[in-house]
Coordinates of C-alpha atoms in Angstrom, one line a residue:
M1 CA 0.0 0.0 0.0
K2 CA 1.0 3.6 -0.5
G3 CA 2.7 5.1 2.5
I4 CA 1.3 8.2 4.2
K5 CA 1.8 11.2 1.9
R6 CA 3.4 14.1 3.7
I7 CA 0.6 16.5 4.7
G8 CA 1.3 20.2 5.0
A9 CA -0.1 20.6 8.5
M10 CA -1.3 24.2 9.2
A11 CA -1.5 25.3 12.8
L12 CA -5.1 25.9 13.9
A13 CA -4.9 29.2 15.8
T14 CA -7.9 28.9 18.0
A15 CA -8.6 29.3 21.7
M16 CA -9.7 25.7 21.9
I17 CA -8.3 22.8 19.9
I18 CA -10.3 19.6 19.4
S19 CA -8.4 16.3 19.4
L20 CA -10.3 14.0 17.2
A21 CA -10.2 10.2 17.4
V22 CA -9.0 8.6 14.2
P23 CA -11.8 6.3 12.9
G24 CA -10.7 2.6 13.0
S25 CA -10.5 0.7 9.8
A26 CA -10.9 -3.0 9.1
R27 CA -10.1 -2.8 5.4
A28 CA -8.7 0.5 4.4
A29 CA -5.7 2.2 5.9
V30 CA -7.0 5.4 7.5
Y31 CA -5.1 8.5 8.3
S32 CA -6.5 11.9 9.5
T33 CA -5.1 15.4 9.5
A34 CA -5.7 18.2 12.0
E35 CA -8.7 20.3 11.2
Q36 CA -8.0 23.1 8.8
V37 CA -9.0 26.8 8.7
Y38 CA -7.3 28.2 5.6
D39 CA -6.0 27.2 2.1
V40 CA -2.8 28.4 0.6
D41 CA -3.2 29.4 -3.1
R42 CA 0.1 29.8 -4.8
Q43 CA 0.4 31.3 -8.2
G44 CA 3.2 30.3 -10.6
T45 CA 4.2 27.5 -12.9
S46 CA 5.5 23.9 -12.6
S47 CA 7.5 21.9 -15.1
I48 CA 9.3 18.5 -15.2
E49 CA 13.0 18.7 -16.1
N50 CA 15.0 15.5 -16.2
G51 CA 12.4 13.7 -14.1
T52 CA 12.4 16.4 -11.4
V53 CA 9.6 18.8 -10.8
K54 CA 10.7 22.5 -10.9
E55 CA 8.4 25.1 -9.5
N56 CA 8.4 28.9 -9.9
V57 CA 6.0 30.5 -7.3
T58 CA 5.2 34.1 -8.1
G59 CA 2.6 34.9 -5.5
T60 CA 0.8 33.4 -2.4
I61 CA -2.7 34.1 -1.2
Y62 CA -4.1 32.6 2.1
R63 CA -7.9 32.1 2.0
N64 CA -9.9 31.4 5.1
R65 CA -12.6 28.8 4.3
I66 CA -14.7 29.7 7.3
T67 CA -14.8 33.5 7.1
G68 CA -13.8 34.1 3.5
A69 CA -11.0 36.4 4.5
A70 CA -8.0 36.5 2.1
Y71 CA -4.4 37.7 2.5
D72 CA -1.9 38.4 -0.2
A73 CA 1.5 37.7 1.2
S74 CA 3.1 40.4 -1.0
T75 CA 1.3 43.1 0.9
N76 CA 2.7 42.3 4.4
N77 CA -0.6 43.4 5.8
A78 CA -0.6 42.1 9.4
D79 CA -4.4 42.6 9.9
A80 CA -5.2 40.7 6.7
E81 CA -2.8 37.9 7.5
R82 CA -4.4 37.5 11.0
A83 CA -7.9 37.5 9.5
A84 CA -7.1 34.9 6.9
K85 CA -5.0 32.5 9.0
Q86 CA -6.9 32.5 12.3
Y87 CA -10.3 31.5 13.4
V88 CA -10.5 32.6 17.0
Q89 CA -13.8 31.3 18.3
D90 CA -15.8 31.3 21.6
V91 CA -16.5 27.6 21.7
K92 CA -19.8 27.2 23.6
K93 CA -20.3 23.4 23.0
I94 CA -18.0 20.4 22.7
E95 CA -18.6 16.7 22.5
V96 CA -16.6 13.9 24.0
G97 CA -17.2 10.2 23.8
T98 CA -17.6 8.0 26.8
D99 CA -14.3 6.5 27.9
S100 CA -12.6 9.0 25.5
Y101 CA -10.7 12.2 25.8
Y102 CA -10.9 15.8 24.6
G103 CA -7.9 18.1 24.7
L104 CA -8.9 21.6 25.8
S105 CA -6.1 24.1 25.1
I106 CA -6.1 27.4 26.9
N107 CA -3.7 30.1 25.6
P108 CA -3.8 33.3 27.6
E109 CA -2.2 36.4 26.0
V110 CA 1.3 37.3 27.1
G111 CA 1.1 38.6 30.7
Q112 CA -2.4 37.2 31.4
T113 CA -2.8 34.5 34.0
L114 CA -5.0 31.4 34.1
D115 CA -6.8 31.9 37.4
S116 CA -8.9 28.7 37.6
V117 CA -10.4 25.8 35.6
K118 CA -13.3 23.9 37.2
I119 CA -16.3 21.8 36.5
K120 CA -19.4 23.9 37.2
S121 CA -21.9 21.1 36.7
G122 CA -21.9 17.4 35.6
K123 CA -19.1 16.0 37.7
A124 CA -20.8 12.6 37.3
N125 CA -20.3 12.9 33.5
I126 CA -16.8 14.2 33.1
S127 CA -13.5 14.5 34.9
I128 CA -10.8 17.1 34.0
K129 CA -7.1 17.2 34.7
Q130 CA -4.2 19.4 33.5
S131 CA -2.1 17.4 31.1
Y132 CA 0.3 20.1 29.8
K133 CA 1.8 23.3 31.2
Y134 CA 4.1 25.7 29.5
E135 CA 5.4 28.9 31.2
T136 CA 8.3 31.0 29.9
T137 CA 9.7 34.5 30.6
V138 CA 9.4 36.9 27.7
Y139 CA 10.5 40.5 27.2
P140 CA 9.1 43.0 24.7
S141 CA 10.3 43.6 21.2
Y142 CA 11.4 46.9 19.7
D143 CA 10.5 48.2 16.3
S144 CA 13.2 50.7 15.2
K145 CA 11.0 52.1 12.4
T146 CA 8.0 52.9 14.5
K147 CA 9.9 53.4 17.7
E148 CA 7.4 51.1 19.4
V149 CA 8.1 48.7 22.3
Y150 CA 5.6 45.9 22.1
F151 CA 4.5 42.4 22.8
K152 CA 3.0 40.3 19.9
K153 CA -0.5 39.0 20.6
S154 CA -1.9 35.7 19.5
D155 CA -3.6 37.3 16.5
N156 CA -0.3 38.7 15.3
T157 CA -1.2 42.3 16.2
K158 CA 1.0 44.4 18.5
E159 CA 0.3 45.4 22.1
V160 CA 2.3 48.6 22.3
I161 CA 3.4 49.3 25.8
A162 CA 5.7 52.3 25.2
T163 CA 7.6 54.4 22.6
S164 CA 11.3 55.0 22.7
E165 CA 13.8 56.7 20.4
S166 CA 16.3 54.0 21.2
Y167 CA 16.4 50.3 22.2
P168 CA 15.2 49.9 25.8
T169 CA 17.7 49.6 28.5
D170 CA 18.2 46.4 30.5
E171 CA 16.4 48.1 33.5
Q172 CA 13.4 49.0 31.3
L173 CA 13.2 45.4 29.9
K174 CA 13.3 44.0 33.4
A175 CA 10.4 46.3 34.4
W176 CA 8.4 45.1 31.4
K177 CA 9.1 41.4 31.9
R178 CA 6.1 39.1 31.4
V179 CA 5.3 35.4 31.4
D180 CA 3.9 33.6 28.4
T181 CA 1.7 30.6 29.2
N182 CA -0.1 27.7 27.6
Y183 CA -2.1 24.9 29.2
T184 CA -3.9 21.8 28.1
Y185 CA -6.6 20.1 30.1
R186 CA -7.7 16.5 29.4
I187 CA -11.4 16.0 29.6
F188 CA -12.6 12.5 30.1
G189 CA -16.1 11.3 29.3
K190 CA -17.4 9.2 32.2
K191 CA -21.0 8.6 31.2
P192 CA -23.6 10.1 28.8
G193 CA -25.1 13.4 29.9
K194 CA -24.4 17.1 30.1
A195 CA -21.6 19.0 31.9
K196 CA -20.3 22.6 32.1
I197 CA -16.7 23.8 32.4
E198 CA -15.7 27.3 33.4
Y199 CA -12.2 28.7 33.2
T200 CA -11.0 32.2 34.2
V201 CA -8.2 34.1 32.5
S202 CA -7.2 37.4 34.2
G203 CA -10.7 37.7 35.7
K204 CA -12.6 36.9 32.5
K205 CA -14.8 33.8 32.7
T206 CA -15.4 31.5 29.8
K207 CA -18.0 28.7 29.9
V208 CA -18.0 25.6 27.8
N209 CA -21.0 23.2 27.6
V210 CA -19.9 19.6 27.3
T211 CA -22.0 16.8 25.9
V212 CA -20.9 13.2 26.7
S213 CA -22.1 10.8 24.1
D214 CA -21.8 7.1 23.5
D215 CA -21.5 8.0 19.8
A216 CA -19.1 10.8 19.0
R217 CA -17.8 9.3 15.7
V218 CA -16.7 11.3 12.7
F219 CA -17.8 8.4 10.5
K220 CA -20.5 6.0 11.5
A221 CA -19.5 3.8 8.5
V222 CA -17.6 3.9 5.3
S223 CA -18.3 1.5 2.5
Y224 CA -17.3 0.6 -1.0
A225 CA -19.4 -1.4 -3.5
G226 CA -21.9 -2.3 -0.7
K227 CA -19.4 -3.6 1.8
K228 CA -17.8 -1.7 4.7
L229 CA -14.3 -0.5 4.7
T230 CA -14.3 0.2 8.4
R231 CA -15.1 -1.8 11.5
D232 CA -18.0 -1.0 13.6
N233 CA -16.5 -0.7 17.1
D234 CA -19.9 -1.1 18.9
R235 CA -19.4 -4.0 21.3
N236 CA -22.6 -5.6 19.8
A237 CA -21.5 -5.3 16.2
T238 CA -20.9 -8.4 14.1
N239 CA -18.8 -6.7 11.3
A240 CA -20.0 -9.4 9.0
N241 CA -20.6 -7.1 5.9
T242 CA -17.0 -5.9 5.6
W243 CA -14.4 -6.5 2.9
Y244 CA -12.1 -7.6 5.6
T245 CA -14.3 -10.5 6.6
N246 CA -15.5 -11.3 3.1
T247 CA -13.7 -14.7 3.4
S248 CA -13.6 -18.0 5.3
N249 CA -10.1 -17.1 6.4
K250 CA -10.4 -16.0 10.0
A251 CA -7.4 -13.7 9.7
G252 CA -9.3 -11.7 7.1
I253 CA -8.2 -10.3 3.7
N254 CA -6.7 -6.9 2.8
Y255 CA -8.1 -6.4 -0.7
V256 CA -11.3 -5.9 -2.6
T257 CA -12.5 -7.7 -5.8
K258 CA -14.9 -5.1 -7.3
K259 CA -13.3 -2.8 -9.9
S260 CA -16.0 -0.2 -9.3
G261 CA -18.8 0.6 -7.0
K262 CA -20.3 3.4 -4.8
F263 CA -18.2 5.0 -2.1
K264 CA -20.3 6.0 0.8
A265 CA -19.5 7.7 4.1
T266 CA -22.2 7.8 6.8
M267 CA -21.2 10.7 9.0
G268 CA -21.6 11.2 12.7
K269 CA -24.2 13.7 13.9
N270 CA -21.7 16.5 14.4
Y271 CA -19.9 16.1 11.1
K272 CA -20.8 17.0 7.5
F273 CA -19.4 15.3 4.3
V274 CA -18.0 18.0 2.0
K275 CA -16.3 16.1 -0.9
A276 CA -14.0 13.2 -1.7
F277 CA -10.8 13.2 -3.8
V278 CA -10.2 9.9 -5.6
I279 CA -6.4 9.6 -6.2
K280 CA -4.9 6.9 -8.5
S281 CA -1.5 6.3 -9.9
T282 CA -0.5 7.4 -13.4
P283 CA -0.1 4.7 -16.1
Y284 CA 3.2 3.0 -16.5
E285 CA 5.7 4.0 -19.2
V286 CA 9.1 2.5 -20.2
K287 CA 12.0 4.8 -19.6
T288 CA 15.2 4.2 -21.5
D289 CA 18.8 5.5 -21.2
A290 CA 22.0 4.7 -22.9
D291 CA 25.6 5.8 -23.1
S292 CA 28.8 4.9 -24.9
H293 CA 32.4 6.0 -25.3
S294 CA 35.6 4.8 -26.9
Y295 CA 39.2 5.6 -26.8
S296 CA 41.9 4.8 -29.4
S297 CA 45.6 5.6 -29.7
K298 CA 48.6 4.2 -31.5
Y299 CA 49.2 1.8 -28.6
Y300 CA 45.8 1.2 -27.1
S301 CA 42.0 1.2 -27.9
Y302 CA 39.0 0.7 -25.7
S303 CA 35.2 0.8 -26.1
Y304 CA 32.4 0.8 -23.6
S305 CA 28.6 1.1 -24.0
W306 CA 25.4 0.4 -22.0
S307 CA 21.7 0.7 -22.3
K308 CA 18.9 0.4 -19.8
S309 CA 15.1 0.3 -19.9
Q310 CA 12.7 0.2 -16.9
T311 CA 9.0 0.6 -16.2
A312 CA 8.1 3.7 -14.2
R313 CA 5.0 5.8 -13.4
Q314 CA 4.4 8.8 -15.7
K315 CA 5.6 11.9 -13.9
T316 CA 3.3 14.8 -13.2
T317 CA 3.7 18.1 -11.3
G318 CA 1.0 17.1 -8.9
I319 CA -2.8 17.0 -8.6
D320 CA -5.0 20.1 -9.0
L321 CA -7.5 19.9 -6.1
N322 CA -9.1 23.3 -6.4
G323 CA -9.3 23.4 -10.2
D324 CA -7.3 26.6 -10.7
G325 CA -4.9 25.0 -13.3
D326 CA -1.8 24.7 -11.2
T327 CA -0.5 22.1 -8.7
L328 CA 1.2 24.5 -6.2
D329 CA -1.5 24.9 -3.6
T330 CA -2.3 23.5 -0.2
I331 CA -6.0 22.6 -0.1
Y332 CA -7.7 21.3 3.1
G333 CA -4.2 20.8 4.4
I334 CA -3.2 18.6 1.4
N335 CA -0.1 19.6 -0.6
E336 CA -0.9 19.3 -4.3
N337 CA 2.7 18.8 -5.3
N338 CA 3.1 15.8 -3.0
Y339 CA 1.3 13.6 -5.6
S340 CA 3.6 13.8 -8.5
E341 CA 2.7 10.3 -10.0
D342 CA -1.0 10.5 -9.5
T343 CA -4.3 11.7 -11.0
V344 CA -7.3 13.0 -9.1
Q345 CA -11.1 13.0 -9.4
V346 CA -13.5 14.9 -7.2
V347 CA -16.7 13.1 -6.2
G348 CA -19.7 13.5 -3.9
N349 CA -21.0 11.1 -1.3
N350 CA -22.5 7.8 -2.3
K351 CA -21.1 8.1 -5.9
K352 CA -19.6 5.5 -8.1
I353 CA -15.9 5.3 -8.4
T354 CA -13.5 3.1 -10.3
L355 CA -10.3 1.8 -8.7
D356 CA -6.8 1.5 -10.1
T357 CA -6.9 -1.9 -11.7
T358 CA -3.4 -2.1 -13.2
P359 CA -1.2 -4.8 -11.6
I360 CA 1.9 -3.4 -9.9
K361 CA 4.8 -4.4 -12.0
D362 CA 8.6 -3.9 -12.4
E363 CA 10.4 -4.6 -15.7
Y364 CA 14.1 -3.9 -15.9
T365 CA 16.7 -4.7 -18.6
Y366 CA 20.4 -3.7 -18.6
T367 CA 23.0 -4.5 -21.1
R368 CA 26.7 -3.6 -21.2
N369 CA 29.5 -4.1 -23.6
D370 CA 32.9 -3.7 -21.9
D371 CA 35.5 -3.8 -24.7
G372 CA 34.0 -6.9 -26.2
L373 CA 32.8 -8.5 -23.0
E374 CA 29.0 -8.6 -23.0
Y375 CA 26.9 -8.4 -19.8
S376 CA 23.2 -8.4 -19.3
T377 CA 20.7 -8.2 -16.5
V378 CA 16.9 -8.8 -16.7
R379 CA 14.5 -8.4 -13.9
S380 CA 10.7 -8.6 -14.0
S381 CA 7.9 -9.0 -11.5
Q382 CA 4.2 -8.6 -11.5
S383 CA 1.8 -8.5 -8.6
N384 CA -1.8 -9.7 -8.6
M385 CA -2.7 -6.5 -6.7
A386 CA -3.1 -3.0 -8.1
E387 CA -1.6 0.1 -6.6
D388 CA -3.8 1.5 -3.8
T389 CA -6.6 3.9 -4.8
R390 CA -6.6 6.6 -2.2
I391 CA -9.8 8.3 -1.2
I392 CA -9.5 11.5 0.8
V393 CA -12.7 12.4 2.5
V394 CA -13.1 16.1 3.4
Y395 CA -15.5 16.7 6.2
Q396 CA -16.6 19.7 8.3
N397 CA -17.0 19.9 12.0
K398 CA -20.5 21.4 12.6
I399 CA -19.5 22.8 16.0
T400 CA -16.2 24.5 15.2
K401 CA -16.9 24.9 11.4
T402 CA -13.3 23.8 10.7
F403 CA -12.4 21.2 8.1
G404 CA -10.7 17.8 8.4
T405 CA -9.6 15.0 6.1
S406 CA -9.5 11.2 6.4
Y407 CA -7.6 8.9 4.0
F408 CA -8.9 5.5 2.9
D409 CA -6.5 3.4 0.8
I410 CA -8.2 0.5 -1.1
T411 CA -6.3 -2.3 -2.9
Y412 CA -7.9 -4.1 -5.8
R413 CA -7.0 -7.7 -6.5
T414 CA -6.4 -8.1 -10.2
S415 CA -6.4 -11.9 -10.3
K416 CA -6.4 -14.9 -7.9
N417 CA -2.9 -16.0 -8.9

């Protein structure tokens, strides 16, 4: 199967960060990324030179998928950058599964203090404990152009505390010293019901309503061609209608036998299906290379030549996820240029897809003539499995409005033997 493609993870700058459980999978490999707020739209061109992708980026625009705010990096506009990259929200409701955890991150501004964190109601439903603490001494920065002494806030704006014609003295810096803090609290769902958490930062109280549920799944089920790709982890589930158990072999199987079928994701109640990207490998091609040289003199002559051919995937500059004609962008946290031997199709939920059905193969031939001595090497192999078809499901969290992705890799068996 394909390995995990490198995902360009973008930091989610929010007051609260949700730690989602990765849905279990009985058939398909499943990977998830952190929930995303903005896309990175890069302008420019890409080309393939000697098998290597060359990129020329001429501009970059950040677009917030939730608010619609955009930031052109060439303008160096701090307010626009903050608006595009951040989604600071007052989270009023979160959900945690029973016997599961939720990571609540509290990030006071520089100099502010976390006064208290407590359960206001529902102690029978949740427990809470500090799992991470970070406290560090910081001093203000100085802008020689504006003559401002300032601390940078979490939204990238400045908190100007003084003006000075010269860099502050050590005594002034000591007087302005502050502490920067960050805390994470681990919320545990004890039993279904309601609870309320209250935390206070420098006198300001924030309340968070917590729902503890027996069913806090992102996906209730994911299926292909009528059979499930994921296990149902309910203790009463039989998991009989899965590709994994579509065999008398009690160890299960790791492939499917349908070339095409509907891909369907049944979402949890707090998650919305947005779209799916179906990613398949490019066709094979035969690449050849050769070289020769000779030398001759009155006393000595020598000749040498070689040739090589090998199967390889056709090279591309990447996949165009947003349909803007280039492969330079980061969309839903996915780097388009990480898929340089792939094609992509955008589909909706419960739509028919066709898997990669070409058997994985390797054919290699090498010949060499070393001054009349001939050498040759031939290597070939062919699997009865195709390269994985990767389906990336994009979903939206209805509570936070942020976007996440989960990856499902499906292997098609091309023949029994």
